[in-house]
Tab-separated table of C-alpha atoms and ligand atoms in Angstrom:
chain	number	residue	atom	x	y	z
Z	1	MET	CA	10.256	-55.762	-62.780
Z	2	ILE	CA	10.921	-58.548	-65.222
Z	3	SER	CA	8.877	-57.255	-67.995
Z	4	GLU	CA	10.553	-54.013	-67.639
Z	5	LEU	CA	13.955	-55.726	-68.135
Z	6	ARG	CA	12.920	-56.971	-71.458
Z	7	PHE	CA	12.821	-53.582	-73.025
Z	8	PRO	CA	15.870	-52.743	-75.028
Z	9	LEU	CA	18.075	-50.088	-73.386
Z	10	ARG	CA	17.964	-46.813	-75.127
Z	11	LYS	CA	20.677	-44.184	-74.899
Z	12	ASP	CA	19.317	-40.612	-75.284
Z	13	THR	CA	22.248	-38.614	-76.585
Z	14	SER	CA	20.105	-35.685	-77.636
Z	15	ARG	CA	21.108	-33.278	-74.775
Z	16	LYS	CA	24.097	-31.176	-74.141
Z	17	ILE	CA	25.147	-31.021	-70.661
Z	18	ILE	CA	28.051	-29.132	-69.057
Z	19	HIS	CA	29.232	-29.640	-65.429
Z	20	ILE	CA	31.350	-26.890	-64.121
Z	21	ASP	CA	33.441	-27.452	-60.939
Z	22	MET	CA	35.576	-24.643	-59.528
Z	23	ASP	CA	39.223	-25.624	-58.772
Z	24	ALA	CA	40.011	-25.622	-55.027
Z	25	PHE	CA	37.493	-23.000	-54.814
Z	26	PHE	CA	37.798	-21.239	-51.292
Z	27	ALA	CA	41.604	-21.635	-51.419
Z	28	SER	CA	41.777	-20.187	-54.915
Z	29	VAL	CA	39.592	-17.211	-53.778
Z	30	GLU	CA	41.984	-16.570	-50.829
Z	31	GLU	CA	45.106	-16.934	-53.068
Z	32	ARG	CA	43.428	-14.452	-55.372
Z	33	ASP	CA	42.741	-11.910	-52.719
Z	34	HIS	CA	46.028	-12.531	-50.782
Z	35	PRO	CA	48.746	-13.262	-53.399
Z	36	GLU	CA	51.390	-13.684	-50.576
Z	37	LEU	CA	49.634	-17.193	-50.018
Z	38	VAL	CA	50.292	-18.358	-53.632
Z	39	GLY	CA	52.943	-21.144	-53.703
Z	40	HIS	CA	52.429	-22.161	-49.974
Z	41	PRO	CA	50.317	-25.143	-48.842
Z	42	LEU	CA	47.003	-23.398	-47.850
Z	43	VAL	CA	44.309	-24.937	-45.813
Z	44	ILE	CA	40.819	-23.283	-45.321
Z	45	ALA	CA	40.115	-23.968	-41.828
Z	46	ARG	CA	40.820	-22.369	-38.405
Z	47	HIS	CA	44.099	-23.321	-37.060
Z	48	PRO	CA	43.811	-26.342	-34.669
Z	49	SER	CA	45.519	-24.587	-31.976
Z	50	ASP	CA	42.614	-21.944	-31.972
Z	51	THR	CA	39.867	-24.416	-31.855
Z	52	GLY	CA	41.285	-27.034	-29.532
Z	53	GLY	CA	41.693	-29.374	-32.720
Z	54	LYS	CA	37.922	-29.211	-33.639
Z	55	GLY	CA	37.977	-27.715	-36.938
Z	56	VAL	CA	37.371	-29.248	-40.377
Z	57	VAL	CA	39.204	-28.608	-43.580
Z	58	THR	CA	36.840	-27.018	-45.911
Z	59	THR	CA	39.283	-26.691	-48.966
Z	60	ALA	CA	42.969	-27.358	-49.442
Z	61	ASN	CA	44.977	-25.857	-52.265
Z	62	TYR	CA	46.869	-28.055	-54.806
Z	63	GLU	CA	50.178	-27.574	-52.691
Z	64	ALA	CA	48.571	-28.768	-49.531
Z	65	ARG	CA	47.025	-31.808	-51.323
Z	66	LYS	CA	50.518	-32.971	-52.175
Z	67	PHE	CA	50.838	-33.640	-48.390
Z	68	GLY	CA	47.678	-35.706	-48.350
Z	69	ILE	CA	45.416	-32.985	-46.995
Z	70	HIS	CA	41.923	-32.895	-48.515
Z	71	SER	CA	38.478	-31.367	-47.654
Z	72	ALA	CA	36.481	-32.931	-44.772
Z	73	MET	CA	39.761	-33.865	-42.867
Z	74	SER	CA	40.131	-32.774	-39.469
Z	75	ALA	CA	42.249	-29.507	-39.280
Z	76	GLN	CA	44.255	-31.362	-36.660
Z	77	LYS	CA	45.176	-34.244	-39.009
Z	78	ALA	CA	46.082	-31.676	-41.715
Z	79	PHE	CA	48.408	-29.945	-39.217
Z	80	GLU	CA	49.994	-33.268	-38.471
Z	81	LEU	CA	50.518	-33.968	-42.171
Z	82	CYS	CA	51.946	-30.493	-42.813
Z	83	PRO	CA	52.777	-28.333	-39.775
Z	84	GLN	CA	54.164	-25.572	-42.112
Z	85	ALA	CA	50.701	-25.315	-43.864
Z	86	ILE	CA	49.083	-21.939	-43.594
Z	87	PHE	CA	45.583	-22.168	-42.008
Z	88	LYS	CA	43.027	-19.525	-42.772
Z	89	ALA	CA	39.437	-19.390	-41.663
Z	90	GLY	CA	36.910	-19.482	-44.514
Z	91	ASN	CA	34.812	-16.412	-45.271
Z	92	HIS	CA	31.533	-18.088	-46.476
Z	93	GLN	CA	29.906	-14.691	-47.025
Z	94	LYS	CA	32.410	-13.850	-49.688
Z	95	TYR	CA	32.423	-17.392	-51.274
Z	96	SER	CA	28.645	-17.267	-51.620
Z	97	GLU	CA	28.834	-13.890	-53.239
Z	98	ILE	CA	31.289	-15.122	-55.759
Z	99	SER	CA	29.212	-18.211	-56.321
Z	100	GLN	CA	26.463	-15.775	-57.329
Z	101	GLN	CA	28.630	-13.949	-59.713
Z	102	ILE	CA	29.552	-17.336	-61.288
Z	103	ARG	CA	25.853	-18.061	-61.489
Z	104	ALA	CA	25.382	-14.821	-63.301
Z	105	ILE	CA	28.034	-15.772	-65.903
Z	106	PHE	CA	26.187	-19.238	-66.513
Z	107	ARG	CA	22.849	-17.255	-67.022
Z	108	ARG	CA	24.446	-15.593	-70.056
Z	109	TYR	CA	24.327	-18.921	-71.682
Z	110	THR	CA	21.374	-20.840	-70.213
Z	111	ASP	CA	18.860	-20.503	-67.450
Z	112	VAL	CA	18.640	-24.221	-67.190
Z	113	ILE	CA	21.192	-24.429	-64.285
Z	114	GLU	CA	21.255	-27.029	-61.375
Z	115	PRO	CA	23.577	-25.871	-58.628
Z	116	VAL	CA	24.972	-28.905	-56.860
Z	117	SER	CA	26.955	-27.066	-54.381
Z	118	ILE	CA	28.543	-23.626	-53.820
Z	119	ASP	CA	31.228	-24.313	-56.373
Z	120	GLU	CA	29.572	-26.810	-58.780
Z	121	ALA	CA	26.649	-26.779	-61.185
Z	122	TYR	CA	25.102	-28.558	-64.059
Z	123	LEU	CA	23.978	-26.625	-67.194
Z	124	ASP	CA	21.765	-27.860	-70.060
Z	125	VAL	CA	22.787	-25.969	-73.063
Z	126	THR	CA	21.017	-27.987	-75.602
Z	127	VAL	CA	18.974	-24.841	-76.398
Z	128	ASN	CA	20.934	-21.875	-75.337
Z	129	LYS	CA	21.015	-18.087	-75.402
Z	130	ILE	CA	23.865	-17.684	-77.902
Z	131	ASN	CA	22.311	-20.168	-80.224
Z	132	SER	CA	25.329	-22.213	-80.396
Z	133	LYS	CA	25.275	-25.798	-81.329
Z	134	SER	CA	28.639	-26.334	-79.568
Z	135	ALA	CA	28.552	-27.125	-75.994
Z	136	ILE	CA	32.406	-27.318	-76.024
Z	137	LYS	CA	32.527	-23.825	-77.184
Z	138	ILE	CA	30.136	-22.605	-74.439
Z	139	ALA	CA	32.119	-24.456	-71.854
Z	140	LYS	CA	35.410	-22.719	-73.026
Z	141	MET	CA	33.602	-19.410	-73.152
Z	142	ILE	CA	32.376	-19.996	-69.415
Z	143	GLN	CA	35.980	-20.884	-68.385
Z	144	PHE	CA	37.282	-17.723	-70.068
Z	145	ASP	CA	34.707	-15.656	-68.497
Z	146	ILE	CA	35.173	-16.899	-65.023
Z	147	TRP	CA	39.031	-16.347	-65.531
Z	148	ASN	CA	38.807	-12.958	-67.203
Z	149	GLU	CA	36.163	-11.395	-64.746
Z	150	LEU	CA	36.811	-13.334	-61.492
Z	151	HIS	CA	40.289	-14.483	-61.671
Z	152	LEU	CA	39.373	-18.006	-60.841
Z	153	THR	CA	39.807	-21.213	-62.596
Z	154	CYS	CA	37.442	-24.168	-62.961
Z	155	SER	CA	37.127	-27.574	-64.697
Z	156	ALA	CA	34.494	-28.297	-67.262
Z	157	GLY	CA	33.041	-31.642	-68.384
Z	158	VAL	CA	30.818	-31.783	-71.381
Z	159	SER	CA	28.660	-34.768	-72.404
Z	160	TYR	CA	25.182	-35.668	-73.194
Z	161	ASN	CA	24.112	-36.505	-69.701
Z	162	LYS	CA	24.860	-35.405	-66.146
Z	163	PHE	CA	26.563	-38.498	-65.033
Z	164	LEU	CA	29.093	-38.332	-67.695
Z	165	ALA	CA	29.555	-34.423	-67.510
Z	166	LYS	CA	30.445	-34.687	-63.827
Z	167	LEU	CA	33.030	-37.516	-64.470
Z	168	ALA	CA	34.484	-35.585	-67.158
Z	169	SER	CA	34.964	-32.510	-65.151
Z	170	ASP	CA	36.667	-34.490	-62.543
Z	171	PHE	CA	38.909	-36.157	-65.185
Z	172	GLN	CA	41.488	-33.494	-65.498
Z	173	LYS	CA	41.788	-30.855	-62.896
Z	174	PRO	CA	42.591	-28.046	-62.549
Z	175	LYS	CA	41.691	-26.099	-65.488
Z	176	GLY	CA	40.553	-29.013	-67.392
Z	177	LEU	CA	38.008	-29.459	-70.118
Z	178	THR	CA	37.080	-32.941	-70.926
Z	179	VAL	CA	34.617	-33.746	-73.417
Z	180	VAL	CA	32.961	-37.357	-73.656
Z	181	LEU	CA	30.996	-37.892	-77.000
Z	182	PRO	CA	28.392	-40.522	-77.371
Z	183	ASP	CA	30.572	-42.774	-79.271
Z	184	ASP	CA	33.415	-42.678	-76.694
Z	185	ALA	CA	31.240	-42.984	-73.515
Z	186	GLU	CA	31.603	-46.732	-73.090
Z	187	THR	CA	35.323	-46.726	-73.630
Z	188	PHE	CA	35.629	-43.823	-71.203
Z	189	LEU	CA	33.544	-45.502	-68.583
Z	190	LYS	CA	35.277	-49.019	-68.768
Z	191	ALA	CA	38.550	-47.472	-68.145
Z	192	LEU	CA	37.526	-45.721	-64.932
Z	193	PRO	CA	38.214	-47.213	-61.503
Z	194	ILE	CA	34.969	-48.084	-59.797
Z	195	GLU	CA	35.617	-45.653	-57.089
Z	196	LYS	CA	35.280	-42.753	-59.661
Z	197	PHE	CA	31.638	-43.820	-60.452
Z	198	HIS	CA	29.395	-41.042	-58.893
Z	199	GLY	CA	27.095	-42.773	-56.396
Z	200	VAL	CA	29.434	-45.604	-55.480
Z	201	GLY	CA	30.257	-44.586	-51.982
Z	202	LYS	CA	33.065	-45.597	-49.584
Z	203	LYS	CA	30.914	-48.356	-48.256
Z	204	THR	CA	30.081	-49.825	-51.662
Z	205	VAL	CA	33.544	-49.977	-52.979
Z	206	PRO	CA	34.711	-52.953	-50.869
Z	207	LYS	CA	31.468	-54.906	-51.916
Z	208	MET	CA	32.249	-54.128	-55.399
Z	209	HIS	CA	35.805	-55.408	-55.039
Z	210	GLU	CA	34.522	-58.647	-53.489
Z	211	LEU	CA	32.612	-59.151	-56.735
Z	212	GLY	CA	35.662	-58.634	-58.769
Z	213	ILE	CA	34.586	-55.212	-59.910
Z	214	PHE	CA	37.452	-52.792	-59.876
Z	215	THR	CA	36.746	-50.779	-63.238
Z	216	GLY	CA	33.864	-49.849	-65.420
Z	217	ALA	CA	34.910	-52.816	-67.633
Z	218	ASP	CA	34.469	-55.187	-64.778
Z	219	LEU	CA	31.078	-53.582	-64.154
Z	220	TYR	CA	29.991	-53.758	-67.615
Z	221	GLU	CA	30.435	-57.583	-67.750
Z	222	LYS	CA	28.058	-58.099	-64.740
Z	223	ASP	CA	24.497	-59.427	-65.274
Z	224	GLU	CA	21.854	-56.916	-64.626
Z	225	MET	CA	19.917	-59.216	-62.363
Z	226	GLU	CA	23.070	-59.736	-60.223
Z	227	LEU	CA	23.625	-56.149	-59.808
Z	228	ILE	CA	20.177	-55.527	-58.781
Z	229	SER	CA	20.061	-58.314	-56.359
Z	230	LYS	CA	23.379	-57.239	-54.868
Z	231	PHE	CA	22.956	-53.383	-54.894
Z	232	GLY	CA	19.145	-52.841	-55.427
Z	233	LYS	CA	18.179	-49.613	-57.112
Z	234	MET	CA	21.854	-48.668	-57.333
Z	235	GLY	CA	22.569	-51.804	-59.192
Z	236	TYR	CA	19.793	-51.105	-61.704
Z	237	SER	CA	21.136	-47.629	-62.222
Z	238	LEU	CA	24.865	-48.592	-62.457
Z	239	TYR	CA	24.000	-51.276	-65.028
Z	240	ARG	CA	22.681	-48.395	-67.096
Z	241	LYS	CA	25.240	-45.680	-66.267
Z	242	VAL	CA	28.172	-47.907	-67.354
Z	243	ARG	CA	26.456	-48.237	-70.638
Z	244	GLY	CA	26.261	-44.386	-70.905
Z	245	ILE	CA	22.488	-44.274	-69.983
Z	246	HIS	CA	21.336	-41.634	-67.351
Z	247	ASP	CA	18.422	-39.576	-68.212
Z	248	SER	CA	18.052	-37.395	-65.071
Z	249	PRO	CA	17.225	-33.898	-66.093
Z	250	VAL	CA	19.130	-30.728	-65.112
Z	251	ASN	CA	16.662	-29.540	-62.382
Z	252	VAL	CA	16.299	-25.878	-62.154
Z	253	THR	CA	15.787	-25.510	-58.353
Z	254	ARG	CA	12.703	-23.596	-57.724
Z	255	ASP	CA	14.086	-21.324	-54.911
Z	256	ARG	CA	12.309	-21.341	-51.741
Z	257	LYS	CA	11.761	-17.685	-50.932
Z	258	SER	CA	11.430	-17.813	-47.047
Z	259	VAL	CA	11.879	-20.024	-44.143
Z	260	GLY	CA	9.834	-19.123	-40.964
Z	261	LYS	CA	8.378	-20.447	-37.769
Z	262	GLU	CA	5.828	-19.119	-35.429
Z	263	HIS	CA	4.118	-20.209	-32.339
Z	264	THR	CA	0.787	-19.424	-30.721
Z	265	TYR	CA	0.621	-19.220	-26.832
Z	266	GLY	CA	-2.411	-20.443	-24.999
Z	267	THR	CA	-1.326	-18.337	-22.206
Z	268	PRO	CA	-0.189	-14.811	-23.342
Z	269	LEU	CA	3.497	-14.069	-22.640
Z	270	THR	CA	3.834	-11.135	-20.269
Z	271	THR	CA	7.531	-11.085	-19.251
Z	272	GLN	CA	10.615	-10.133	-21.101
Z	273	ALA	CA	12.194	-13.291	-20.182
Z	274	GLN	CA	9.443	-15.304	-21.733
Z	275	VAL	CA	9.719	-13.373	-24.869
Z	276	THR	CA	13.464	-13.731	-25.037
Z	277	ALA	CA	13.185	-17.445	-24.432
Z	278	GLN	CA	10.635	-18.013	-27.142
Z	279	LEU	CA	12.641	-15.826	-29.700
Z	280	ARG	CA	15.618	-18.109	-28.936
Z	281	GLN	CA	13.462	-21.305	-29.541
Z	282	LEU	CA	12.115	-19.921	-32.918
Z	283	ALA	CA	15.613	-18.818	-34.009
Z	284	GLU	CA	16.681	-22.320	-33.322
Z	285	ARG	CA	13.912	-23.916	-35.348
Z	286	VAL	CA	14.376	-21.505	-38.167
Z	287	GLU	CA	18.120	-22.374	-38.140
Z	288	ALA	CA	17.152	-26.068	-38.446
Z	289	SER	CA	15.027	-25.330	-41.497
Z	290	LEU	CA	17.741	-23.303	-43.102
Z	291	GLU	CA	20.135	-26.136	-42.481
Z	292	HIS	CA	17.881	-28.578	-44.142
Z	293	VAL	CA	17.327	-26.501	-47.255
Z	294	GLN	CA	20.999	-25.279	-47.181
Z	295	LYS	CA	20.174	-21.613	-47.566
Z	296	HIS	CA	20.900	-18.340	-45.841
Z	297	GLY	CA	19.005	-15.050	-46.072
Z	298	LYS	CA	19.237	-11.269	-45.702
Z	299	THR	CA	15.879	-10.136	-44.397
Z	300	VAL	CA	14.508	-10.947	-40.984
Z	301	VAL	CA	10.892	-10.684	-40.282
Z	302	LEU	CA	9.409	-10.567	-36.688
Z	303	LYS	CA	5.686	-11.113	-36.395
Z	304	VAL	CA	4.017	-10.240	-33.136
Z	305	ARG	CA	0.271	-10.856	-32.268
Z	306	TYR	CA	-1.120	-9.281	-29.233
Z	307	SER	CA	-3.937	-10.487	-26.961
Z	308	ASP	CA	-6.371	-8.152	-28.745
Z	309	TYR	CA	-5.229	-9.845	-31.987
Z	310	THR	CA	-3.625	-6.897	-33.446
Z	311	THR	CA	-0.714	-8.195	-35.412
Z	312	VAL	CA	2.532	-6.243	-36.114
Z	313	THR	CA	4.999	-7.419	-38.684
Z	314	ARG	CA	8.421	-5.609	-39.151
Z	315	ARG	CA	11.275	-6.590	-41.232
Z	316	GLN	CA	14.843	-5.700	-41.272
Z	317	THR	CA	17.134	-6.210	-44.279
Z	318	LEU	CA	20.764	-6.765	-43.591
Z	319	PRO	CA	23.906	-6.033	-45.762
Z	320	GLU	CA	24.963	-9.628	-45.167
Z	321	TYR	CA	23.507	-13.162	-45.220
Z	322	ILE	CA	22.765	-14.746	-41.963
Z	323	SER	CA	21.766	-18.384	-41.097
Z	324	THR	CA	22.659	-19.205	-37.447
Z	325	LYS	CA	20.391	-19.053	-34.439
Z	326	GLU	CA	22.533	-16.584	-32.937
Z	327	GLU	CA	22.343	-14.222	-35.753
Z	328	LEU	CA	18.552	-14.734	-36.101
Z	329	PHE	CA	17.816	-14.301	-32.452
Z	330	TYR	CA	20.074	-11.082	-32.253
Z	331	GLN	CA	18.200	-9.583	-35.314
Z	332	ALA	CA	14.686	-10.588	-34.124
Z	333	ASN	CA	15.458	-9.215	-30.640
Z	334	LEU	CA	16.404	-5.880	-32.196
Z	335	ILE	CA	13.134	-5.650	-34.013
Z	336	TRP	CA	11.453	-6.584	-30.845
Z	337	GLU	CA	13.081	-3.950	-28.983
Z	338	GLU	CA	11.610	-1.382	-31.331
Z	339	ILE	CA	7.947	-2.563	-31.202
Z	340	LEU	CA	7.770	-4.085	-27.542
Z	341	GLY	CA	4.113	-3.974	-26.096
Z	342	LEU	CA	4.474	-6.501	-23.320
Z	343	GLU	CA	1.712	-4.866	-21.340
Z	344	GLN	CA	-0.836	-6.075	-23.883
Z	345	GLY	CA	0.286	-9.746	-23.627
Z	346	ILE	CA	1.747	-11.616	-26.614
Z	347	ARG	CA	-0.303	-14.363	-28.154
Z	348	LEU	CA	2.009	-15.092	-31.059
Z	349	LEU	CA	5.608	-14.659	-32.087
Z	350	GLY	CA	7.122	-15.675	-35.402
Z	351	ILE	CA	10.561	-15.419	-37.017
Z	352	THR	CA	10.968	-15.592	-40.798
Z	353	LEU	CA	14.069	-15.234	-42.865
Z	354	THR	CA	13.486	-14.231	-46.505
Z	355	ASN	CA	15.701	-13.136	-49.361
Z	356	LEU	CA	17.173	-16.544	-49.384
Z	357	ASP	CA	19.994	-17.869	-51.524
Z	358	PRO	CA	21.432	-21.399	-51.753
Z	359	MET	CA	24.303	-22.388	-49.367
Z	360	ALA	CA	25.083	-25.822	-50.330
Z	361	TYR	CA	28.329	-27.493	-49.577
Z	362	GLU	CA	28.897	-30.977	-51.262
Z	363	ASN	CA	31.975	-32.856	-50.146
Z	364	ILE	CA	32.561	-30.131	-47.484
Z	365	VAL	CA	31.835	-30.769	-43.907
Z	366	LEU	CA	31.471	-27.354	-42.248
Z	367	PRO	CA	32.016	-27.087	-38.529
Z	368	LEU	CA	28.696	-25.354	-38.414
Z	369	TRP	CA	26.602	-27.950	-40.233
Z	370	GLU	CA	27.507	-31.462	-40.777
Z	371	LYS	CA	26.112	-32.680	-44.004
Z	372	LYS	CA	25.493	-36.331	-44.499
Z	373	GLU	CA	27.703	-38.153	-46.997
Z	374	GLU	CA	25.830	-39.398	-49.855
W	401	MG	MG1	35.351	-27.872	-56.780
């Protein structure tokens, strides 16, 4: 470790990175599609009176935020803060489709895209499809295209690394465009409250404060060894980040094309009740894997192997994405009812979901899947 620390720090400013973050995404989509909602505090969650207070806020529009409502808050709490707020259940199918439309706009400029969540992505435009030297111009074009074609707004951050680009997109919201040039990076970072540093979580903030670190400037003053001893890897990384150094590449996610589970039975299944129970179990396991990769898909494949080892595979493509065990079981069971063949005994069953697309939610706790806070 010591020898590594002796190397002088190098700031790579050769890349051009844009971070795009949609403004109050789900709420803006609903306002766009239901103009009567505009101007009212709007909370995307089921009304707590319909759920016994269980729901979670996925997005609040800017009017609702004035009352202190924010995403991941319980819908009950949101209701207490603002009883007159309009609660609207989210339509994730729709948001996911719009997310794909946004992705298609990005692809006009670059294929080096790293989606962070349904409404957020990094783009590397160092080399780009319109042969522009200006990342600022591309960011503006993307904002314009999204507004012009989808009637939605986003905020953009432009810089030479992902860390700065993300901070920049968050700097002015909504409809912001913030550029952090290499020469301005340290000034920009020193002025930021430590809470704003991406990667400094809620648990770390009090520890930072104990050490007298309230801003980037305070962090900058700290000795590297002290930060490492106090925060480990994060300390190492923060020492660099506050100096504008962050070399993580924009990762083009190689899409996993399918998620499937199958099971071979030592004793062949011979009753409908057994098959139903097994399909339910497989659907549950597929759901768990989908949750893990944060994806949903449109094509369900059922595989059945009989006692004589003949194997039948049938697929059904749906008009809409599915991801839950209930949907998976329902679809697999429909296919099963078409093929049947219990009299031969079933040696293997498998359910696979293909035609997958990302369904990642950062900073958003969905009632369906609770994602760990980073
Ligand atoms: Mg957003």
